[in-house]
Coordinates of C-alpha atoms in Angstrom, one line a residue:
Chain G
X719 CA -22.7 42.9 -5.0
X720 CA -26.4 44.3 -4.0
X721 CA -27.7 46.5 -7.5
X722 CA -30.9 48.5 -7.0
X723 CA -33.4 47.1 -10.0
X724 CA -34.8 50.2 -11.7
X725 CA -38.3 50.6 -12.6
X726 CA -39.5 48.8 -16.3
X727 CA -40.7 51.9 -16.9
X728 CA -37.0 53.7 -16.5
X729 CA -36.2 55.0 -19.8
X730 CA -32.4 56.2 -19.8
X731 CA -33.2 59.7 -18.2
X732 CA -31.3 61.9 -16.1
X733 CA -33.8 62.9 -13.4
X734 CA -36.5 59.5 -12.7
X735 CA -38.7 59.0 -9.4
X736 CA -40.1 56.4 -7.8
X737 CA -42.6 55.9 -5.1
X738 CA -45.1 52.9 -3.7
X739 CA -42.6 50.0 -2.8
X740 CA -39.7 51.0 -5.0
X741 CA -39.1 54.0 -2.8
X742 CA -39.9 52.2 0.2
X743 CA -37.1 49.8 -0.7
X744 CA -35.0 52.5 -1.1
X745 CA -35.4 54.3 1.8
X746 CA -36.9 51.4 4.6
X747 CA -34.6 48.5 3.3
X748 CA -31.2 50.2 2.1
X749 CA -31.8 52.8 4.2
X750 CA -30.7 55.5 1.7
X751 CA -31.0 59.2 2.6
X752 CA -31.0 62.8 0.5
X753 CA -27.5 62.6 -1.0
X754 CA -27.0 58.6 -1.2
X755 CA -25.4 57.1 -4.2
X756 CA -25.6 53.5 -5.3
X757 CA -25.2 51.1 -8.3
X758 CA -28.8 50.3 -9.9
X759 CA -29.3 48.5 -13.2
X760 CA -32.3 48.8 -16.0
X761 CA -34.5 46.3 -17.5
X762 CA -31.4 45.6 -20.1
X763 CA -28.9 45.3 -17.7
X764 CA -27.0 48.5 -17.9
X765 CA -25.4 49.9 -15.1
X766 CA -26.1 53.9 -13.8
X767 CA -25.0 55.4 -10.9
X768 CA -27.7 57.2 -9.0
X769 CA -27.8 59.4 -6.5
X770 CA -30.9 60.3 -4.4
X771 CA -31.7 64.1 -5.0
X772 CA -34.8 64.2 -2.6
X773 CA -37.1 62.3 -1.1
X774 CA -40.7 63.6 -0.2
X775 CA -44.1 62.0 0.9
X776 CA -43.2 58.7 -0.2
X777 CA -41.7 59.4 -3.0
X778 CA -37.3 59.4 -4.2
X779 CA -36.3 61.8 -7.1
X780 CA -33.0 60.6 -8.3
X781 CA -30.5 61.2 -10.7
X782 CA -29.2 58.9 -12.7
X783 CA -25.6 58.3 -15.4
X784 CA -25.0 56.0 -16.9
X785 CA -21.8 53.7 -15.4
X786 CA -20.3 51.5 -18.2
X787 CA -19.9 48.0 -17.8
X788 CA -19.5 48.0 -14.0
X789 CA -21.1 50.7 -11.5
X790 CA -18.7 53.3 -9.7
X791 CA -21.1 53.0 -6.5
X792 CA -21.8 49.8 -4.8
X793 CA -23.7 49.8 -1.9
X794 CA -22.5 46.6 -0.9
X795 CA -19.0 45.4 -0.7
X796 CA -19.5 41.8 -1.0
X797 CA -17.8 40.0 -3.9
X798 CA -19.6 38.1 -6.3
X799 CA -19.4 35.2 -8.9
X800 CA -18.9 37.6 -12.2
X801 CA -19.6 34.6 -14.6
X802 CA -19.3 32.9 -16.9
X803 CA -23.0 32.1 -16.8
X804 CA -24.5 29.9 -19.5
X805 CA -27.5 30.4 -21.2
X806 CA -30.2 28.3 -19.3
X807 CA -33.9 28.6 -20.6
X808 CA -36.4 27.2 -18.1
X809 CA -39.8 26.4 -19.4
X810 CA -41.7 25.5 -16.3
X811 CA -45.1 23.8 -15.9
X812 CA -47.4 26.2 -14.4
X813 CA -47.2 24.8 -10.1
X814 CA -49.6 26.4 -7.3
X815 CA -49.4 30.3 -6.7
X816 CA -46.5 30.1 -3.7
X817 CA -44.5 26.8 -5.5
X818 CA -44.3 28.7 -8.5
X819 CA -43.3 32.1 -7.1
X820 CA -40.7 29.8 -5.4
X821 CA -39.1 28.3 -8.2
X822 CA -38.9 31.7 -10.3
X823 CA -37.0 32.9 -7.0
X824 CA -34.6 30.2 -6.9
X825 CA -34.0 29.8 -10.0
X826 CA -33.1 33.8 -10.9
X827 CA -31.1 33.6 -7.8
X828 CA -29.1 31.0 -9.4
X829 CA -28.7 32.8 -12.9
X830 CA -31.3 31.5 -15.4
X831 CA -31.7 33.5 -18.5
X832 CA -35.4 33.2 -19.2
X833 CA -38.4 31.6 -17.3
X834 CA -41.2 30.6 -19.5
X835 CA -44.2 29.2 -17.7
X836 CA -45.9 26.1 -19.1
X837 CA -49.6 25.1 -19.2
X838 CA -49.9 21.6 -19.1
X839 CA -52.0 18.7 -19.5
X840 CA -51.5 18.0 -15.3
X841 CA -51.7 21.6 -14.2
X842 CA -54.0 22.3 -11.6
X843 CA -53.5 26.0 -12.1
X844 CA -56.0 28.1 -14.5
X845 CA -54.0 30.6 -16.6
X846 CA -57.3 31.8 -18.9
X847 CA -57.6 35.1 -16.3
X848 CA -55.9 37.3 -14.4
X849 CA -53.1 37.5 -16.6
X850 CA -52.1 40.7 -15.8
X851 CA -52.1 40.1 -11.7
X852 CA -49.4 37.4 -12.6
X853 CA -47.4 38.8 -14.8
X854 CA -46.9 41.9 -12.0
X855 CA -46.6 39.1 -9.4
X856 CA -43.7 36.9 -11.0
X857 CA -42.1 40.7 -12.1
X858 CA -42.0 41.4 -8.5
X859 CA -40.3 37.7 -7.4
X860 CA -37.7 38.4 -10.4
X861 CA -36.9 41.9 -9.3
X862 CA -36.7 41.1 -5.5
X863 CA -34.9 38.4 -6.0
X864 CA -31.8 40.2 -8.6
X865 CA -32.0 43.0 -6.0
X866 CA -31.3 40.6 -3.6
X867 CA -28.4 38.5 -5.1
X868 CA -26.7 41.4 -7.6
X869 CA -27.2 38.2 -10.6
X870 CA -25.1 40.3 -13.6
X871 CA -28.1 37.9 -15.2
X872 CA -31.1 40.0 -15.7
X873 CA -34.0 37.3 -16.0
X874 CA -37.0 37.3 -17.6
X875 CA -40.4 35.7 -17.4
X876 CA -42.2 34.9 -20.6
X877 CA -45.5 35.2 -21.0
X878 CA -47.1 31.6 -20.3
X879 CA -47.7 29.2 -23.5
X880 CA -48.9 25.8 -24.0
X881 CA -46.9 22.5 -23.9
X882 CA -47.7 22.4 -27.4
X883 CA -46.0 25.4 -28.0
X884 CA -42.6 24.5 -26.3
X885 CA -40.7 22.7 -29.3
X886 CA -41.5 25.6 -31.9
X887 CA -40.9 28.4 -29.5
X888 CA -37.7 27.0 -28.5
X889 CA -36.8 26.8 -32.2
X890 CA -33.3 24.7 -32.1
X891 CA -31.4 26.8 -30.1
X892 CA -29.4 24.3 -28.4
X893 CA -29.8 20.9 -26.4
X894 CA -32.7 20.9 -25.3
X895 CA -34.3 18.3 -21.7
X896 CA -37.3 17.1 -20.6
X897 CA -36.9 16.1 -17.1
X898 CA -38.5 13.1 -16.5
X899 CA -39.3 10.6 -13.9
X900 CA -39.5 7.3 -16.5
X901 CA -36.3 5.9 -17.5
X902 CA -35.7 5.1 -21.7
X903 CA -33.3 3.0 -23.3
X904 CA -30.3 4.0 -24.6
X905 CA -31.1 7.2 -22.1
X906 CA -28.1 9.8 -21.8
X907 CA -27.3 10.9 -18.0
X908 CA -27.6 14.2 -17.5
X909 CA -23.6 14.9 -17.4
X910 CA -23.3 12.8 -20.8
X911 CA -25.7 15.4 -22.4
X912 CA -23.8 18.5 -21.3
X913 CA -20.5 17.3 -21.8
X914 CA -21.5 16.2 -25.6
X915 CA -22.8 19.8 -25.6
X916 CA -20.7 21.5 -24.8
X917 CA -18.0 19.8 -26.5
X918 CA -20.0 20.2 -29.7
X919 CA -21.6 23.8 -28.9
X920 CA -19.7 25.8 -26.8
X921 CA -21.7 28.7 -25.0
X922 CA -25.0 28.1 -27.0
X923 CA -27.7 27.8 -24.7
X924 CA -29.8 25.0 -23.2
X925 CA -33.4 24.5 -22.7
X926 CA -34.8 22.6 -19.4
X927 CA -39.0 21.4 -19.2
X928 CA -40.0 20.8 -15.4
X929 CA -43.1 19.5 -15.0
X930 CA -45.6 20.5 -12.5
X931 CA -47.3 18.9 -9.1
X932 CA -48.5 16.3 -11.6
X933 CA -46.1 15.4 -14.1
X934 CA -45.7 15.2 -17.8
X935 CA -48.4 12.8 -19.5
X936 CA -47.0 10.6 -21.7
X937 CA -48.1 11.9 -24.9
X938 CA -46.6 15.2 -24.1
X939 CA -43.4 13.8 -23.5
X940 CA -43.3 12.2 -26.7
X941 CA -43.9 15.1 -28.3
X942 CA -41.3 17.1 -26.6
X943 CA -38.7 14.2 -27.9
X944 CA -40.1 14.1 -31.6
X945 CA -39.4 17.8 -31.4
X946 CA -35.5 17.1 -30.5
X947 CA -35.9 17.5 -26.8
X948 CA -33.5 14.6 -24.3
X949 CA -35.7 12.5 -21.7
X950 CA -33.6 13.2 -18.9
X951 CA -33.6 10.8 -15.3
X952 CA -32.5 12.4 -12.7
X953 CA -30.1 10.4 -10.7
X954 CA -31.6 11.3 -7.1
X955 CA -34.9 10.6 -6.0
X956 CA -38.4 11.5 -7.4
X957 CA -38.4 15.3 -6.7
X958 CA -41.2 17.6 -5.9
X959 CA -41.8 20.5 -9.3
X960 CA -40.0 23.0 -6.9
X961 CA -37.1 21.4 -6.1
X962 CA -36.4 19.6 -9.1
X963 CA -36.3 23.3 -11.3
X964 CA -33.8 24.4 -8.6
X965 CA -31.6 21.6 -8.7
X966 CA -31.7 21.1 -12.5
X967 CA -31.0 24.4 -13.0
X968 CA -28.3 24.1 -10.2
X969 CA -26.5 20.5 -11.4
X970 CA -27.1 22.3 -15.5
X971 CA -25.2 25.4 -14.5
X972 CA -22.2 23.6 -12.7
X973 CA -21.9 20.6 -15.1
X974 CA -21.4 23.5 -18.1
X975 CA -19.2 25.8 -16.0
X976 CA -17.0 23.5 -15.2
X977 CA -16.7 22.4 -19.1
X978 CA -16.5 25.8 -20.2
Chain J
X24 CA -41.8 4.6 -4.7
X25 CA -43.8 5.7 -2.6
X26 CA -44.0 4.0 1.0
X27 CA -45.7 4.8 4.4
X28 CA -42.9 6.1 7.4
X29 CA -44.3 3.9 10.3
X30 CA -44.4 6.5 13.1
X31 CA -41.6 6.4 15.7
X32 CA -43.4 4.8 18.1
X33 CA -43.5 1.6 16.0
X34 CA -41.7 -1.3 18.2
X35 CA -41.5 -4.0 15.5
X36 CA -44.6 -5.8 16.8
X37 CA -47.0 -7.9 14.3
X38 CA -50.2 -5.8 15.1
X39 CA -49.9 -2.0 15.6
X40 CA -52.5 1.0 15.5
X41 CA -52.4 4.6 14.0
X42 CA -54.7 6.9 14.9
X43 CA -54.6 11.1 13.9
X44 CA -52.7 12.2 11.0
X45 CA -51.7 9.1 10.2
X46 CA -54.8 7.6 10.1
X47 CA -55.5 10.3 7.8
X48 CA -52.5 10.2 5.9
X49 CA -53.4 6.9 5.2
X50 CA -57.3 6.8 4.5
X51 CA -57.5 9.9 3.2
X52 CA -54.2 10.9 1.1
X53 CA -53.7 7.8 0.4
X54 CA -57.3 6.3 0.2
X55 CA -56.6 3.0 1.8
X56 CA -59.5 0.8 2.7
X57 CA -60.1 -1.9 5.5
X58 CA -57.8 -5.0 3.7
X59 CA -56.0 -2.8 2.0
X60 CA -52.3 -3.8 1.9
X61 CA -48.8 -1.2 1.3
X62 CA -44.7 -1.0 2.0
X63 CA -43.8 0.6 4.7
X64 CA -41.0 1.5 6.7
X65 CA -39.9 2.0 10.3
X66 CA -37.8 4.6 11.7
X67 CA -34.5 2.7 10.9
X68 CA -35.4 2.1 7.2
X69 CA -36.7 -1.5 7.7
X70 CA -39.5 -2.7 5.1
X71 CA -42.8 -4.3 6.3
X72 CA -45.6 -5.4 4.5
X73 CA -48.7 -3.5 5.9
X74 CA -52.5 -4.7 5.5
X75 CA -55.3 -2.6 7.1
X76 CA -57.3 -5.1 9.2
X77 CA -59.6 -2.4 10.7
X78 CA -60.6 1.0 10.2
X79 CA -62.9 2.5 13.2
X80 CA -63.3 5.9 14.3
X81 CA -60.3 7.6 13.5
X82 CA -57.8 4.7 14.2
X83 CA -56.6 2.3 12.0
X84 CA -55.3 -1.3 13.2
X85 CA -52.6 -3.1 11.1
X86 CA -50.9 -6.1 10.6
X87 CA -47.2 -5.6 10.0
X88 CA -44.9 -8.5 8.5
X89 CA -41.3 -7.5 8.1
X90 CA -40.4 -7.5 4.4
X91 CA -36.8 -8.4 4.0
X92 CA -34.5 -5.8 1.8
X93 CA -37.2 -4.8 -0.4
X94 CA -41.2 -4.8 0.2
X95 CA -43.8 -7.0 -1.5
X96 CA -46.5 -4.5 -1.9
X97 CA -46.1 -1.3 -3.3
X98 CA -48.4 1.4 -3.3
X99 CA -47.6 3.3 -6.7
X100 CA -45.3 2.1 -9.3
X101 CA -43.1 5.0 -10.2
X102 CA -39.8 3.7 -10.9
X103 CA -36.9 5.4 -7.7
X104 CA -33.3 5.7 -8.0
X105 CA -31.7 3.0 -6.2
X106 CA -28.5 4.4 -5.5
X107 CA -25.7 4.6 -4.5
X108 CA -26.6 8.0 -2.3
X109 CA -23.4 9.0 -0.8
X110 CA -23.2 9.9 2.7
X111 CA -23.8 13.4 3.2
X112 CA -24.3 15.2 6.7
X113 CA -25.5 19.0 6.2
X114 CA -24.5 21.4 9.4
X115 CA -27.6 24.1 8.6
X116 CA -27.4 27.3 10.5
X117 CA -30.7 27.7 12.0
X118 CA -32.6 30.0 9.3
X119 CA -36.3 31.7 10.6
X120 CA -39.0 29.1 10.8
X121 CA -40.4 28.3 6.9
X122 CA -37.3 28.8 5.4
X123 CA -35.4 26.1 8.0
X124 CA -38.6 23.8 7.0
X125 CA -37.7 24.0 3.2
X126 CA -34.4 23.4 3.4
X127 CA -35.7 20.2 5.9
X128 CA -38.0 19.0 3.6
X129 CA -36.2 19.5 0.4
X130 CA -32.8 18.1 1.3
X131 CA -34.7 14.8 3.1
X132 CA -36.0 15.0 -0.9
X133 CA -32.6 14.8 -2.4
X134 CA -31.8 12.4 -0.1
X135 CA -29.2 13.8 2.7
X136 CA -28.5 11.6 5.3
X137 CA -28.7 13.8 8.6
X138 CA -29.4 17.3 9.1
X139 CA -27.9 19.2 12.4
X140 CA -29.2 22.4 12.8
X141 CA -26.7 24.8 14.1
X142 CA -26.8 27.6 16.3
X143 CA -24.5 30.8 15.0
X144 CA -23.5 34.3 15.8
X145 CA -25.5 35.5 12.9
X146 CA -28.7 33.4 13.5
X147 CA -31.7 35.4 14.4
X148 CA -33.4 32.2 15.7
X149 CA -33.3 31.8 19.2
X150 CA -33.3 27.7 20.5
X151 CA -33.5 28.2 24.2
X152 CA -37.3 27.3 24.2
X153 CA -39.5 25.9 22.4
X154 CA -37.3 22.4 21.8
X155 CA -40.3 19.9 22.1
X156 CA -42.3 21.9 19.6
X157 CA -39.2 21.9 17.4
X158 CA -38.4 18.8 17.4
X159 CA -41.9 17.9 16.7
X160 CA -42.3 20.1 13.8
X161 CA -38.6 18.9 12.1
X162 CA -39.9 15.3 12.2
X163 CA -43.4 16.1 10.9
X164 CA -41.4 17.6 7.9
X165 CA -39.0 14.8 7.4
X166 CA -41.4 12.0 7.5
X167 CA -44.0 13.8 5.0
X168 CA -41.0 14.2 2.6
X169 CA -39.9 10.9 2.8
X170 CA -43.2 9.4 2.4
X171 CA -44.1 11.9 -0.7
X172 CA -40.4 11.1 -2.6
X173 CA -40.1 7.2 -1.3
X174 CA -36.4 8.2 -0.7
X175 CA -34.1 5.0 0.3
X176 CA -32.3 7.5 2.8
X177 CA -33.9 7.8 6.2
X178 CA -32.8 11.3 7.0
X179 CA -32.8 12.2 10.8
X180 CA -32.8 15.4 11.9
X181 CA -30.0 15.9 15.6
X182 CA -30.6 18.1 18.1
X183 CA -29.3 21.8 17.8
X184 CA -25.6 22.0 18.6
X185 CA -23.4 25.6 18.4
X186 CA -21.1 26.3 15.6
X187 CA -18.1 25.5 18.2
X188 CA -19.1 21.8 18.9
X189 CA -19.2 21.4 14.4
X190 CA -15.6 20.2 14.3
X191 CA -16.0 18.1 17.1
X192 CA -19.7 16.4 15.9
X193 CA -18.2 15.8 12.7
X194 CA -14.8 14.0 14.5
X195 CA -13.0 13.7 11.2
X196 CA -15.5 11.3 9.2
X197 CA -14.5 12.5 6.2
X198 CA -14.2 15.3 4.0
X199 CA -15.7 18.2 5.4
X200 CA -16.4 21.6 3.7
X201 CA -17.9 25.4 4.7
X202 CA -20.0 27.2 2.3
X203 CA -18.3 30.8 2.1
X204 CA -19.1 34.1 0.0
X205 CA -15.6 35.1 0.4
X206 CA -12.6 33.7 -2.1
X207 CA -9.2 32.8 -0.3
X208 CA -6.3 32.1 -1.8
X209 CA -5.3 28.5 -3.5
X210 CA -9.2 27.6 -3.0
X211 CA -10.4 24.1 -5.1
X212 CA -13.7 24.5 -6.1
X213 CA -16.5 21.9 -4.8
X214 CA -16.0 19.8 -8.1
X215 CA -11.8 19.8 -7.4
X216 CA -12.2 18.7 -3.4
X217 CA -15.4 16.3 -4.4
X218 CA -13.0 14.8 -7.2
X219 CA -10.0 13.7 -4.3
X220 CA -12.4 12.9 -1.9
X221 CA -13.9 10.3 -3.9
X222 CA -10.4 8.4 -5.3
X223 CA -9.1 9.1 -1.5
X224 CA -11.8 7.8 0.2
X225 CA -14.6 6.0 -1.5
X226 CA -17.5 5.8 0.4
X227 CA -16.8 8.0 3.5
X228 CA -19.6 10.7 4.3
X229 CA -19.0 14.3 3.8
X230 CA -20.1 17.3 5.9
X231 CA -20.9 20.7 4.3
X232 CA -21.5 23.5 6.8
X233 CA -24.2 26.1 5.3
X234 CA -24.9 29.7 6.9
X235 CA -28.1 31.2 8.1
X236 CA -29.4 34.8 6.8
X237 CA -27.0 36.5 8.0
X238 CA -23.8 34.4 7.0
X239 CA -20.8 33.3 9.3
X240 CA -18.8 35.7 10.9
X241 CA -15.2 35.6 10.1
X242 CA -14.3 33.9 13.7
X243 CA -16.6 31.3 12.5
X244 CA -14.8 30.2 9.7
X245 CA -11.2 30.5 11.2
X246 CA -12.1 27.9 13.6
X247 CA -13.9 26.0 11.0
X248 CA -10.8 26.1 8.9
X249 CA -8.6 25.2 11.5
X250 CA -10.9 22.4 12.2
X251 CA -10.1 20.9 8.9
X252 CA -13.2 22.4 7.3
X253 CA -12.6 23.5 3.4
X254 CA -13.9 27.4 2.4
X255 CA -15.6 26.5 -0.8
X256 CA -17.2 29.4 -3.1
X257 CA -19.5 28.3 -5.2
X258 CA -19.3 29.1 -9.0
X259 CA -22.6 30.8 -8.7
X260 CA -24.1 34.1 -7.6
X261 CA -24.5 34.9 -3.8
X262 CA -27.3 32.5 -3.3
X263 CA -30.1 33.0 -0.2
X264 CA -29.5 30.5 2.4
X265 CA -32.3 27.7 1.7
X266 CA -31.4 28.1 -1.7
X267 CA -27.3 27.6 -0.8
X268 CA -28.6 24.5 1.1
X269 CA -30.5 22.6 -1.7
X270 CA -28.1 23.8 -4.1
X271 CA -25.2 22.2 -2.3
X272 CA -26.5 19.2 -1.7
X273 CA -27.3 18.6 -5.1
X274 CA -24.2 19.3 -6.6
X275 CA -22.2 17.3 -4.0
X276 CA -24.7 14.3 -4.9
X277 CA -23.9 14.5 -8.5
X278 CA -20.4 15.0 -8.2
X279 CA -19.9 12.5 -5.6
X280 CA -22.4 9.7 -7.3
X281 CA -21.1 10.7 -11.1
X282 CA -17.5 9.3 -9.6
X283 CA -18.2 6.5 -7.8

């Protein structure tokens, strides 16, 4: 199912507009006219119903109620995986502009709960400026991407912390990974971790740390395992940053479905 | 591990010159010198030992020894997963130029063993021309994933075949499967048909069929179906097609490799 993904700065009126590329969207891409209705959701995931009232030099006034748990309009009539989805928190090592855009596409389409990008020892990229340039930039990926795959998951990007950071921020929510290329003894696969966890936790959520282009170094990933984090191996090949997020997120996902 | 993909032109002959991007790839990437000595591999996944004997303008002669199952000299010492990679053929649907690329280059990642690009109703890609450049292109792709990942598997890419010849290319190898959106009844999920595969036939490839864009038209799928192919839904949301094509692979690795 295809939701339109209202406007952050939506707040729960009956009469909202939008112009600049959320009307364009609207009108170029879904091809609404006066009159249309269709299934949108908010920043909390709420569903409304909203019909398009007018649309005038670029800009859509609509109205807008509020649907329940599941819209009245859809404007497409393709069924879709309704859950359940488990909680999967991403922290990321910051990767090159179009890599990282990439894996916070992928990875929303897939479900994740929360992205939170990672400065790192081996990151090439400078988060010091532009802060606010990115934060519109990954809002955009997020939003393009739930508009495009109707996820009943509305994800969020974090605002970017240090490696350092990751243990305490995480704060023992659940089992937490490192995915790492260097193999430990007396290392747990992958599938051994979720089934223990979900055996012992059902439905709490997980944490996954992806390195970037370059890797973890060492001392970060011993601090990530004092702090309670798994060394996790992988077994496929050495991946690339934006494959291996997909595909941890991906193998994560199934391996705690299909225990749940 | 990391080795060098001898280019395809490579006859098995004790002295052998480079000369373009390879030449690069190799003094400048890889920062080789005149006596410098690496593992490499030729286009059927043979080792050879490789020493630089010259370097001189733009070329680079070597002298190749054939290595035996496993090289003598490695360029980088980041441990690889060994195996065992299960057979896995992916029918792709011909998806609009970088987006066919990524799902090249990050399924020769994971490992796959032969990608056939497919030609279908819903394909906005038009094959009639162009096949050299394609072709081209395709290889470049493959052989700069396998060199960056080191992976075991040398992935080939066919030629484009339509979705009509599938059942036939395939010629009942083994279990064979159709990524679908749409649920039909008395459906086992991916993780159920990986499960039989595996105690009925240990060892024989499988074939997943992946749409483009646009999907498969219902047609499509009948004769897919009646081909032998299994529908299988994923337990996820409605993902784009390169991210259905990374994603499947992934999870058919880890299913099949978890159970063998």
């Amino acid at each position: 199912m295809r939701v339109y993904v209202l406007p952050t700065t939506f707040r729960g009126t009956e009469l909202f507009s939008v112009s600049g590329k959320d009307a364009h969207y609207l009108t170029r891409v879904l091809r609404m006219k006066e009159g249309s209705s269709f299934a949108a959701r908010d920043a909390t995931g709420a569903f409304w119903d909203i019909t398009i009232t007018a649309i005038d030099k670029g800009e859509c006034r609509l109205s807008c109620k509020r649907a329940g748990t599941e819209p009245a309009s859809v404007t497409d009539s393709l069924p879709s995986y309704r859950g359940p989805f488990p909680e999967i928190h991403l922290y990321q090592c910051l990767c090159k502009g179009k890599k990282m855009e990439q894996i916070i596409r992928q990875t929303t389409e897939l479900g994740v709960t929360r992205i939170i990008p990672v400065s790192s020892e081996h990151c090439v990229v400078d988060i010091s400026g532009k802060k606010e340039e990115r934060r519109n930039k990954y809002g955009t990926v997020v939003k393009e991407a739930l508009q495009q795959c109707g996820s009943p998951v509305m994800t969020t990007v974090a605002e970017p912390i240090d490696i350092s950071m990751v243990v305490s921020e995480w704060n023992n929510r659940g089992t937490a990974m490192v995915l790492h290329q260097v193999a430990v003894d007396n290392q747990l696969s992958l599938t051994e971790l979720l089934q223990s966890h979900t055996k012992a936790h059902p439905r709490t959520p997980i944490a996954l740390v992806v390195g970037s282009e370059g890797g973890f170094s060492e001392k970060e990933v011993d601090q990530l395992v004092s702090g309670g984090f798994y060394p996790v191996l992988l077994k496929t090949n050495i991946l690339r940053a934006e494959t291996a997020a997909v595909v941890s997120v991906a193998l994560a996902q199934q391996l705690l479905v299909s225990h749940l």
